[in-house]
XYZ file of C-alpha atoms in Angstrom:
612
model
C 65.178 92.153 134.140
C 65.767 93.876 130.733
C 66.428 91.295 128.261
C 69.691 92.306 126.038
C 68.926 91.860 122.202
C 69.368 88.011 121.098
C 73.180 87.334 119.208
C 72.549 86.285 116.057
C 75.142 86.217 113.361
C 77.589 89.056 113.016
C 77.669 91.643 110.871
C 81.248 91.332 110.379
C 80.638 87.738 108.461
C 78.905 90.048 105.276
C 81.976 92.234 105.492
C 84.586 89.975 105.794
C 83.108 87.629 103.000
C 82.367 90.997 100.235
C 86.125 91.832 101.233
C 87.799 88.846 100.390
C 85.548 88.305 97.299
C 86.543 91.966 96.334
C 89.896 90.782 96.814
C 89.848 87.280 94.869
C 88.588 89.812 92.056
C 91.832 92.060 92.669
C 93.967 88.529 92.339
C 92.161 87.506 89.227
C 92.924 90.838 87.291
C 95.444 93.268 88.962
C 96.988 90.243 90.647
C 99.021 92.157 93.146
C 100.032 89.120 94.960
C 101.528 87.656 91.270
C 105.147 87.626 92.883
C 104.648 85.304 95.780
C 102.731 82.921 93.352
C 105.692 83.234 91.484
C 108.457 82.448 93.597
C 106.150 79.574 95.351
C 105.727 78.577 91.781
C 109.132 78.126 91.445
C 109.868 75.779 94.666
C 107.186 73.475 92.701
C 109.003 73.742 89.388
C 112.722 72.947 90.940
C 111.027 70.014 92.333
C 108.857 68.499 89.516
C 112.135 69.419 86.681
C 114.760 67.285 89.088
C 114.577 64.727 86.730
C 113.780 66.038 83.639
C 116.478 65.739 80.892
C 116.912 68.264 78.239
C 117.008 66.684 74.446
C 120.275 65.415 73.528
C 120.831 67.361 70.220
C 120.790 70.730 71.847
C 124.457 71.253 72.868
C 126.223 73.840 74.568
C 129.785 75.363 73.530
C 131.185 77.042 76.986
C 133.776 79.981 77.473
C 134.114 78.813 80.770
C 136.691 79.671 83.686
C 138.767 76.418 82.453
C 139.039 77.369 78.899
C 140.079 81.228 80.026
C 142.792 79.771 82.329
C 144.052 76.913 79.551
C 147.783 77.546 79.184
C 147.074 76.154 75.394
C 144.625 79.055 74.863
C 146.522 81.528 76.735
C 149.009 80.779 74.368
C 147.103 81.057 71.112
C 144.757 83.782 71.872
C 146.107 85.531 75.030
C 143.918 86.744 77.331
C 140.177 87.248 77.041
C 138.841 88.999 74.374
C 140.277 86.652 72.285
C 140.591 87.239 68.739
C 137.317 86.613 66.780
C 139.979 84.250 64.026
C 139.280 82.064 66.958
C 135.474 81.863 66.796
C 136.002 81.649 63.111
C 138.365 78.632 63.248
C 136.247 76.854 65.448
C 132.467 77.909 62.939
C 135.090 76.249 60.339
C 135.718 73.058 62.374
C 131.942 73.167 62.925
C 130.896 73.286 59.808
C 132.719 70.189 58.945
C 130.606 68.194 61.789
C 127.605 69.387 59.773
C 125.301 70.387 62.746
C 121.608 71.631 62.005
C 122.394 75.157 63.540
C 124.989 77.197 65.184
C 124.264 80.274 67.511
C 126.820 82.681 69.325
C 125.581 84.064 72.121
C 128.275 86.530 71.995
C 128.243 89.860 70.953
C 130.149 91.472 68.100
C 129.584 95.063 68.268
C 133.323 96.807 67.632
C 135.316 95.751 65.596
C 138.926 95.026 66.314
C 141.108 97.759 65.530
C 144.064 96.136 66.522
C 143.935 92.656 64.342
C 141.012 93.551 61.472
C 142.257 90.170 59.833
C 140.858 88.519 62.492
C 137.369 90.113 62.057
C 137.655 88.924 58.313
C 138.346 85.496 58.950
C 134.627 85.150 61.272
C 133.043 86.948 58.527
C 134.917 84.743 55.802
C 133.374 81.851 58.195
C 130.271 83.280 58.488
C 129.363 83.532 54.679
C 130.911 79.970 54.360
C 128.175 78.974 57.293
C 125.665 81.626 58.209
C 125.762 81.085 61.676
C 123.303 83.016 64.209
C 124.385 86.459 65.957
C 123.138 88.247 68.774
C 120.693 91.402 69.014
C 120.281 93.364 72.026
C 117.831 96.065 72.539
C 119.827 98.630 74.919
C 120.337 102.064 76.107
C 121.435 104.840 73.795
C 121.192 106.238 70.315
C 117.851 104.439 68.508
C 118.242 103.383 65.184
C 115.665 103.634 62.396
C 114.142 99.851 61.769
C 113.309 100.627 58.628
C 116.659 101.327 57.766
C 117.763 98.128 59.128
C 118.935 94.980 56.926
C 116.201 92.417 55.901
C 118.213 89.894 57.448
C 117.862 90.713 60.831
C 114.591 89.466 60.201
C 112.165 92.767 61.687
C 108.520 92.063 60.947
C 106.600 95.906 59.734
C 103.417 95.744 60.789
C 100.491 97.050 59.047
C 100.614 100.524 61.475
C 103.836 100.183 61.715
C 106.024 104.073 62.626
C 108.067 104.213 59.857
C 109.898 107.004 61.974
C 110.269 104.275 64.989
C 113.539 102.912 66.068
C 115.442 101.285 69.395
C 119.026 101.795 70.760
C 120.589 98.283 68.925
C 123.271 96.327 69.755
C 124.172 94.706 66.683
C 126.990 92.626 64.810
C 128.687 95.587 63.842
C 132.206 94.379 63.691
C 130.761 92.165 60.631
C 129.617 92.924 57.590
C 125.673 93.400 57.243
C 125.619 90.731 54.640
C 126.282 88.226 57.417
C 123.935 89.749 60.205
C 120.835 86.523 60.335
C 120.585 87.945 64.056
C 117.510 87.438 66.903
C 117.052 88.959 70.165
C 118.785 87.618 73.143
C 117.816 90.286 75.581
C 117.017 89.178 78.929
C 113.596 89.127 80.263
C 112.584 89.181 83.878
C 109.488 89.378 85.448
C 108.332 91.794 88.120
C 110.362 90.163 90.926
C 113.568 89.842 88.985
C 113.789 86.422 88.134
C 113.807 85.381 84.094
C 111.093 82.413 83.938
C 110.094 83.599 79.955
C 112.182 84.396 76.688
C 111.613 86.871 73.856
C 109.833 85.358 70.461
C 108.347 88.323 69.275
C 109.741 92.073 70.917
C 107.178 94.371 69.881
C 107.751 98.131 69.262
C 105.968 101.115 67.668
C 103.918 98.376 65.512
C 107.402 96.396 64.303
C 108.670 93.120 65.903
C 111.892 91.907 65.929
C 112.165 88.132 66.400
C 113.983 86.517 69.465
C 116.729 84.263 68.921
C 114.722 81.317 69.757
C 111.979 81.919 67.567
C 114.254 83.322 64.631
C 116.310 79.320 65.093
C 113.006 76.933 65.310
C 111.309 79.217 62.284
C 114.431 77.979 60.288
C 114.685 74.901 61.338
C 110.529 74.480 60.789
C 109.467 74.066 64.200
C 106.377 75.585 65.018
C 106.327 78.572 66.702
C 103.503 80.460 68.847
C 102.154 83.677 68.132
C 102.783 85.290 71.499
C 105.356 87.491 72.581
C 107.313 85.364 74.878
C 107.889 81.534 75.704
C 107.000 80.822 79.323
C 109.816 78.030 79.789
C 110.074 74.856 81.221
C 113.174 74.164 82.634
C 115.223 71.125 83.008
C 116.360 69.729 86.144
C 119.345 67.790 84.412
C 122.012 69.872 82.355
C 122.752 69.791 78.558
C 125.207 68.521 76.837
C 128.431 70.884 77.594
C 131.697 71.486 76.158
C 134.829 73.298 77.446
C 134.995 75.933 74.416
C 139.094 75.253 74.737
C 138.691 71.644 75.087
C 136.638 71.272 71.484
C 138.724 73.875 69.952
C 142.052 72.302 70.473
C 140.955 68.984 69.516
C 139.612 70.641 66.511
C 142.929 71.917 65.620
C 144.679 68.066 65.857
C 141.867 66.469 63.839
C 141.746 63.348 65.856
C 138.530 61.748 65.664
C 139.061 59.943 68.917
C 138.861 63.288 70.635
C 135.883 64.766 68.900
C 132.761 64.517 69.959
C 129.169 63.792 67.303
C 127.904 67.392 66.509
C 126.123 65.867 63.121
C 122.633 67.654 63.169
C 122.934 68.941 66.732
C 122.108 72.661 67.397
C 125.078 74.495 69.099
C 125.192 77.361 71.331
C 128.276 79.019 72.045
C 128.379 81.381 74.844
C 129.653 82.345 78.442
C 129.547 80.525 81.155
C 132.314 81.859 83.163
C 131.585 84.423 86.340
C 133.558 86.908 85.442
C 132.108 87.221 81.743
C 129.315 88.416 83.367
C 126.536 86.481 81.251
C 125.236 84.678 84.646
C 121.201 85.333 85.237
C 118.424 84.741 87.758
C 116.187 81.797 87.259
C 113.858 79.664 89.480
C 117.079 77.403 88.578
C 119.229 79.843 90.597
C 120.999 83.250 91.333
C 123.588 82.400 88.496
C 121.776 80.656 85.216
C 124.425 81.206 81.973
C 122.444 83.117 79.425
C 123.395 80.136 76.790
C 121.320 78.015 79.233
C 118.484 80.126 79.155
C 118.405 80.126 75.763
C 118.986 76.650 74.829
C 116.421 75.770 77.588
C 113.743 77.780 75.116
C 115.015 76.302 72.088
C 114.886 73.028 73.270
C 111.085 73.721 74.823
C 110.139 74.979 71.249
C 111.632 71.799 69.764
C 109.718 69.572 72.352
C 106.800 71.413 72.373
C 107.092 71.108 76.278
C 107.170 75.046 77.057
C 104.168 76.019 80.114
C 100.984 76.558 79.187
C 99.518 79.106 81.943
C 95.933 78.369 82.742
C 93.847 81.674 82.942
C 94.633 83.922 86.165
C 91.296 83.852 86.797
C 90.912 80.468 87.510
C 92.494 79.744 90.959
C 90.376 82.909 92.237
C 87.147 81.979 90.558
C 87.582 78.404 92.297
C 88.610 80.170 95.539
C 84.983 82.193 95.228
C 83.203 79.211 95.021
C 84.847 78.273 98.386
C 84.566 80.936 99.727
C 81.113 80.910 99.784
C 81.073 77.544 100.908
C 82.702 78.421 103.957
C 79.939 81.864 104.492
C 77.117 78.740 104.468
C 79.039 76.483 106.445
C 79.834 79.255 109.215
C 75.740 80.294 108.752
C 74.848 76.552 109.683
C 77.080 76.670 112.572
C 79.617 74.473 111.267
C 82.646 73.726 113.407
C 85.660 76.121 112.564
C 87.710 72.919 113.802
C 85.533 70.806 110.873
C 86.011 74.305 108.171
C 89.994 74.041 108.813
C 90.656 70.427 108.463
C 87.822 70.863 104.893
C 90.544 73.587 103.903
C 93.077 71.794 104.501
C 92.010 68.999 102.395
C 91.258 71.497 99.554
C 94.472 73.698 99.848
C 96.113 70.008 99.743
C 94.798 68.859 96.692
C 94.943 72.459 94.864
C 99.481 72.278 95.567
C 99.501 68.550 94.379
C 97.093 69.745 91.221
C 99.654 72.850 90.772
C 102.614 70.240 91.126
C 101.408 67.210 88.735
C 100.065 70.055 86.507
C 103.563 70.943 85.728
C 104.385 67.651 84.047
C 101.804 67.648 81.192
C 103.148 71.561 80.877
C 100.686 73.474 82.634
C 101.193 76.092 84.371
C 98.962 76.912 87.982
C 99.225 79.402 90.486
C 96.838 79.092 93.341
C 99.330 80.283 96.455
C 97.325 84.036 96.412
C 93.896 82.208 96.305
C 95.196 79.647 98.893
C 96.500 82.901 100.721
C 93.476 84.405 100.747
C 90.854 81.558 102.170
C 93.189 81.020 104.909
C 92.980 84.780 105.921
C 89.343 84.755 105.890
C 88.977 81.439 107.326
C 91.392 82.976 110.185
C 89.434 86.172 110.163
C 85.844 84.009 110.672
C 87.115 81.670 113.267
C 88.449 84.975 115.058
C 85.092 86.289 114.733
C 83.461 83.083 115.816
C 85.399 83.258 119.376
C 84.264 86.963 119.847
C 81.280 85.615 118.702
C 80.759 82.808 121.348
C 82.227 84.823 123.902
C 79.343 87.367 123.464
C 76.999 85.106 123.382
C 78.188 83.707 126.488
C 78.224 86.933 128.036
C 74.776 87.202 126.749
C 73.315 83.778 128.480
C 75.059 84.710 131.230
C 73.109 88.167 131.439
C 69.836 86.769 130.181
C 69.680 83.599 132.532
C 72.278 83.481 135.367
C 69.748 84.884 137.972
C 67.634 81.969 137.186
C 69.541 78.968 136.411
C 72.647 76.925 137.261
C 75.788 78.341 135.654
C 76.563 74.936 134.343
C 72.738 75.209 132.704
C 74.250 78.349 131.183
C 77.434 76.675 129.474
C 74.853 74.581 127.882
C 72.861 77.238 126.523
C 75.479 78.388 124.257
C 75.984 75.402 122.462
C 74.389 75.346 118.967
C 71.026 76.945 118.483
C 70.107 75.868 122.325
C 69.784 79.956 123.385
C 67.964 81.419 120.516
C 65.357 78.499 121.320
C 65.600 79.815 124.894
C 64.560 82.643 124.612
C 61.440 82.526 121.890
C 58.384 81.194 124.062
C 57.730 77.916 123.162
C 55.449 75.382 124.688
C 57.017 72.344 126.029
C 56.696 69.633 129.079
C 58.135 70.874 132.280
C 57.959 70.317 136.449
C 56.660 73.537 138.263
C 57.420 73.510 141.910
C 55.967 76.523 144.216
C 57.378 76.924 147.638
C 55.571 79.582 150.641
C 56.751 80.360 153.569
C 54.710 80.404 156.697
C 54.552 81.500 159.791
C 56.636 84.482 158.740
C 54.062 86.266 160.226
C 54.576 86.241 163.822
C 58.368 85.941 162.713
C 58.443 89.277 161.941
C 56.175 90.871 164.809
C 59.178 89.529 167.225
C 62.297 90.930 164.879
C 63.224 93.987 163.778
C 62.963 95.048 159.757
C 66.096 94.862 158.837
C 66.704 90.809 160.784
C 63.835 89.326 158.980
C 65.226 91.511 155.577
C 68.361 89.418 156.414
C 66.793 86.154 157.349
C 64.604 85.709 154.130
C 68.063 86.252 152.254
C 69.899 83.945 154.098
C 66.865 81.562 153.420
C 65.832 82.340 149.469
C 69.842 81.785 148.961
C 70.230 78.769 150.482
C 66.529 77.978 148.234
C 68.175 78.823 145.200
C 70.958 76.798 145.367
C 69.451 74.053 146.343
C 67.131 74.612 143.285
C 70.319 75.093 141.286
C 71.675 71.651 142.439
C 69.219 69.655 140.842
C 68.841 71.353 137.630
C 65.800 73.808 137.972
C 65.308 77.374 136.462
C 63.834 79.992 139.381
C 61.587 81.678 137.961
C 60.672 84.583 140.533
C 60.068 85.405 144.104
C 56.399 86.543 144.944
C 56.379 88.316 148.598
C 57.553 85.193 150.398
C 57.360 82.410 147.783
C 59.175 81.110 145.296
C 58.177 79.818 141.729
C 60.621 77.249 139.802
C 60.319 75.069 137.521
C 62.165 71.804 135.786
C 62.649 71.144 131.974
C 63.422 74.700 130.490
C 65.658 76.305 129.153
C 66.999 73.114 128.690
C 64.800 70.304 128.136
C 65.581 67.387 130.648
C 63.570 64.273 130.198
C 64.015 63.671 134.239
C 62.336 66.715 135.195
C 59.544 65.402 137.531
C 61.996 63.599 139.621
C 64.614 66.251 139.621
C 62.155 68.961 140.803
C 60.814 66.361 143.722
C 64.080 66.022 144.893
C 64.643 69.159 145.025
C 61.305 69.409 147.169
C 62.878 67.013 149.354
C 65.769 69.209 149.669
C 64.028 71.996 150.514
C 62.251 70.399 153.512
C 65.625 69.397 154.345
C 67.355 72.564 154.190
C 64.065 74.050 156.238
C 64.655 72.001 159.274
C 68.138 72.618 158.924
C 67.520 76.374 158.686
C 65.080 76.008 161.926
C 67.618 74.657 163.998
C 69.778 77.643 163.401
C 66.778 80.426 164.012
C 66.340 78.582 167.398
C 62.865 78.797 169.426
C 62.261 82.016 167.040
C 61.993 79.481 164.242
C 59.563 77.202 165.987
C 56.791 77.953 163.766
C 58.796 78.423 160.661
C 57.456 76.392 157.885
C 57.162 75.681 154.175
C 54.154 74.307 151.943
C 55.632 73.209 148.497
C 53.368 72.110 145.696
C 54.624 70.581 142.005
C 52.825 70.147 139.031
C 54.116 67.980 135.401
C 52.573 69.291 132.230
C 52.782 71.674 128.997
C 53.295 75.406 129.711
C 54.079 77.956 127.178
C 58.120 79.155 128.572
C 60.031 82.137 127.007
C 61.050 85.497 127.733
C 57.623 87.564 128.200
C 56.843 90.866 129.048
C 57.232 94.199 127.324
C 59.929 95.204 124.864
C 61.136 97.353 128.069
C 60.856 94.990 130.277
C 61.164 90.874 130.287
C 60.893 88.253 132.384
C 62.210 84.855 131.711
C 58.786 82.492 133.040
C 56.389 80.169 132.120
C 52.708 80.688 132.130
C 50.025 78.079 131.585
C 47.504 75.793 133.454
C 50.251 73.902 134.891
C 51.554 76.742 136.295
C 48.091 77.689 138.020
C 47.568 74.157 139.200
C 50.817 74.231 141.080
C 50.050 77.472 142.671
C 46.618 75.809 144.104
C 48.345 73.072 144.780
C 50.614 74.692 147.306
C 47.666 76.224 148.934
C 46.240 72.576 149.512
C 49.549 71.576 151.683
C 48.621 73.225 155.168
C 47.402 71.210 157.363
C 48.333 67.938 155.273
C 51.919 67.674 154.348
C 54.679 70.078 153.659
C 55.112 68.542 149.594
C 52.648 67.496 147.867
C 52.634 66.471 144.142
C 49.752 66.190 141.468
C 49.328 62.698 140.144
C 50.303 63.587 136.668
C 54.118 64.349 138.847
C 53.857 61.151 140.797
C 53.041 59.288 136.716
C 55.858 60.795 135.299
C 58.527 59.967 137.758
C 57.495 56.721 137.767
C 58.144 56.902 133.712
C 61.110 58.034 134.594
C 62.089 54.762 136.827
C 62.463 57.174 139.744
C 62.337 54.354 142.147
C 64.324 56.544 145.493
C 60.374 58.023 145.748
C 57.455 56.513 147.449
C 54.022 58.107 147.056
C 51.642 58.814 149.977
C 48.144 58.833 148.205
C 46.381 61.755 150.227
C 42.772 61.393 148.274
C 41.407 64.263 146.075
C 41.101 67.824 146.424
C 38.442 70.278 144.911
C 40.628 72.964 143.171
C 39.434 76.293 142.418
C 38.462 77.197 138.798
C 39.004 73.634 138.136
C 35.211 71.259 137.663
C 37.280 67.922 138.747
C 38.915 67.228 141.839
C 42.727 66.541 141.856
C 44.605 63.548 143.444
C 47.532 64.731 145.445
C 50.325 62.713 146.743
C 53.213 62.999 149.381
C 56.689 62.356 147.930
C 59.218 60.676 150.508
C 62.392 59.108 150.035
C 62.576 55.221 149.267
C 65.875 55.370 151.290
């Protein structure tokens, strides 16, 4: 038969493991997966901030739905916008309470043609208590930032363009005495979602400051150098306050009614829908800007704002597995053992990502995670191609010799490549020839005795099947099989004698069937234990799965020694090892010794029959 080449590993393992290493590579630096370990890094965050309270001296002012809809309000300023007198009155009231800071996130960009008292009574307010005001970079004319007041605070760097500017939105309804302003712009990241805030907006080698950064400078908190403040949100809310709620209290100056703003740092801002300050957050669709905000002020007071650990972490970690699971699959490790390993691993990486969050570090190892899963997916895919060729293989390479259930066991571990090198190992060899074929086939035709030997070397070969033995070839009108190979069997001396006894069995049966033609239709079997040297062996063209040796020889000559003296006989070294093997359904016939060609001593052969 030609022998098919031997499966080894695939080449797709090499392929599959350079392209997901390319690919951890791609994670670490062009991260094109950064969204999705975004937004899973967000289910993680809304989990771990639940319960996690923002400072208490951080409070929050609302124009809310309520206070737009208060008939009290309606009545004093009329409908939204109101007069800025309003805001002024209420700085005023503020001021009084004697709070560490006061921010309006509310922009004051025209001023009001209609009632330019009331601008002058904010500004009057304003220069009383220099409150902070809003900057937004937006669309439009650009200003010159050199020709900007000092007081919006723009940083000139050393290459600064002196000829750069930015479309502002700016306090322009005030005077630019009053303007101590930082950026409130919002920032989102690639999927949309605002998760950092401005400190430093770079442009053209100038930097204005963000409104959070601009406040805790002031206020002598320390501030990082970076651009923007990866926050850390808080599950429960700040402390709120209907805007009309304060402000009319303020107005009756009932202490009963007011609440402690001594050295607390206010926000006022929007917080109702239709004033169109609402944002996306991991927190939700609809985060008020003033909570963004006071979120990073409160996260610069703290200190508690995320610390990212390096991108390249999670991939460089996911490498390292990686190339775990390459050795594991070389060493034939169960993908059923690899998965559940994984799973342990991607297990411990989400709780690490999860519990990292509460000392303030940020980790995102979903892409990495991702990734080994895909390859692991990809291998064990390849695996069951893999096994199913090698199946196919074993099934090509040895299912005209052996049992297919001797087959299935080939293909488990390293079984078949053992198989098939030649190898020299202890095995039964059992030769069976036919005689009186002769005068068989002077009294049939060609093509009847073509069809009997068929009907007979099948009914052989299963038989030889049955009790676990390899055939090894026909030869004219004998047959050559042997026990113990490809898989070793530590009972193959008694298998291969029962199968002997089979045979004779399945002769007489076949004799009956031939009639008075089969009246000298016979069989001489002889079997012989020892070492033989068994493996595929032949040409490159050509290979033959056999076994070659002494033993081999000295069951041929064996065989020749049964006419005339029993149809089985067995060498003594097969009679010693099924006795080793507590074969007790044999008895022995001791028929003396035998001279043996090409061998100086004689051999002791033996007649197996059935102890039953």
């Amino acid at each position: 038969m030609h022998a098919a080449r031997p499966v080894t590993h695939s080449a797709l393992l090499p392929f599959l493991f350079f392209a997901a290493l390319l690919w951890l590579g791609a994670l670490a630096y062009a991260q094109p997966w950064h969204d999705l370990d975004l937004r899973l890094g967000d289910v993680f965050m809304r989990r771990a901030v639940a319960t996690r309270a923002p400072p208490p001296d951080i409070v929050l002012i609302d124009i809310d739905q309520a206070s737009l809809d208060h008939p009290e309000m309606l009545e004093l300023a009329g409908n939204w916008p109101w007069p800025r007198a309003i805001h002024g009155e209420l700085l005023a009231f503020l001021t009084r309470q004697q709070p560490r800071a006061v921010i309006f996130d509310l922009i004051f960009s025209e001023p009001d043609r209609f009632r330019p008292e009331s601008d002058q009574v904010l500004e009057a307010a304003l220069r009383q208590t220099p409150a902070y005001l809003p900057l937004v970079v937006t669309d439009g004319t650009p200003s010159r930032l050199a020709e900007l007041p000092p007081l919006l605070g723009i940083q000139r760097g050393p290459h600064a363009d002196p000829a750069a500017g930015l479309p502002l939105l700016a306090p322009k309804a005030l005077a630019p005495d009053v303007w101590r302003t930082g950026l409130i712009n919002f920032l989102a990241d690639s999927d949309g979602l605002g998760r950092r805030y401005w400190l430093q907006y770079p442009h053209a080698g100038w930097s204005l400051p963000g409104m959070p950064a601009r406040v805790a400078t002031d206020l002598g908190m320390t501030v990082p150098t970076q651009d923007s403040l990866p926050l850390h949100f808080y599950g429960q809310p700040f402390t709120r306050y209907a805007y009309a709620d304060l402000f009319l209290a303020s107005l009756q100056e009932k202490p009963g009614n007011l609440p402690d703003l001594r050295n607390k740092i206010i926000i006022i801002g929007a917080a109702a829908p239709g004033l169109h300050d609402l944002r996306p957050t991991p927190l939700g669709a609809a985060t008020p800007g003033p909570v963004i905000l006071a979120t990073a002020l409160a996260n610069l007071q703290q200190q508690d704002y995320l610390r990212p650990l390096p991108d390249a972490l999670a991939p460089a970690l996911g490498g390292l597995v990686l190339c775990l699971m390459v050795l594991a699959t070389r060493l034939h490790v169960s993908p059923t053992l690899q998965g559940s390993v994984l799973a342990l691993l991607t297990l411990a990486a989400l709780l690490a990502a999860y519990f990292l969050l509460a000392h303030n570090l940020r980790w995102l190892p979903f892409s990495t995670l991702l990734t080994l899963w895909l390859f692991y997916a990809a291998c064990a895919l390849e695996a069951y191609f893999r096994e199913r060729r090698q199946r196919e293989h074993a099934l090509q390479l040895f299912g005209r010799f052996v049992d297919p259930r001797v087959v299935s066991a080939l293909v488990a571990g390293d079984t078949l490549a053992q198989a098939q090198a030649g190898q020299s190992q202890e095995i039964t060899v059992l030769f069976s020839d036919i005689r009186g074929f002769t005068s068989l086939s002077e009294t049939s035709s060609p093509e009847h005795v073509v069809q009997l030997l068929n009907r007979y070397f099948s009914a052989q070969t299963e038989i030889i099947f049955s009790h676990g033995g390899t055939l090894d070839k026909f030869i004219g009108d004998a047959i050559m099989a042997f026990w113990g190979a490809p898989v070793a069997t530590p009972q193959h001396a008694s298998q291969a004698v029962a199968a002997a006894l089979a045979l004779q069995e399945g002769l007489l049966a076949f004799r009956q069937e031939l009639g008075a033609a089969g009246a000298s239709f016979d069989i001489g079997i002889g079997i012989h234990s020892g070492p033989a040297v068994v493996g595929f062996i032949g040409a490159a063209q050509r290979l033959d799965y056999t076994a070659i040796g002494d033993t081999v020889n000295l069951a041929s000559r064996i065989e020749g020694l049964t006419k005339g003296v029993a149809r089985v006989l067995v060498s003594e070294s097969t009679r010693d090892a099924c006795r080793a093997e507590n074969a007790t359904r044999f008895i022995f016939i001791d028929h003396g010794e035998f001279s043996v060609k090409g061998r100086e001593r004689p051999v002791r052969l033996f007649e197996p029959r059935s102890s039953a």
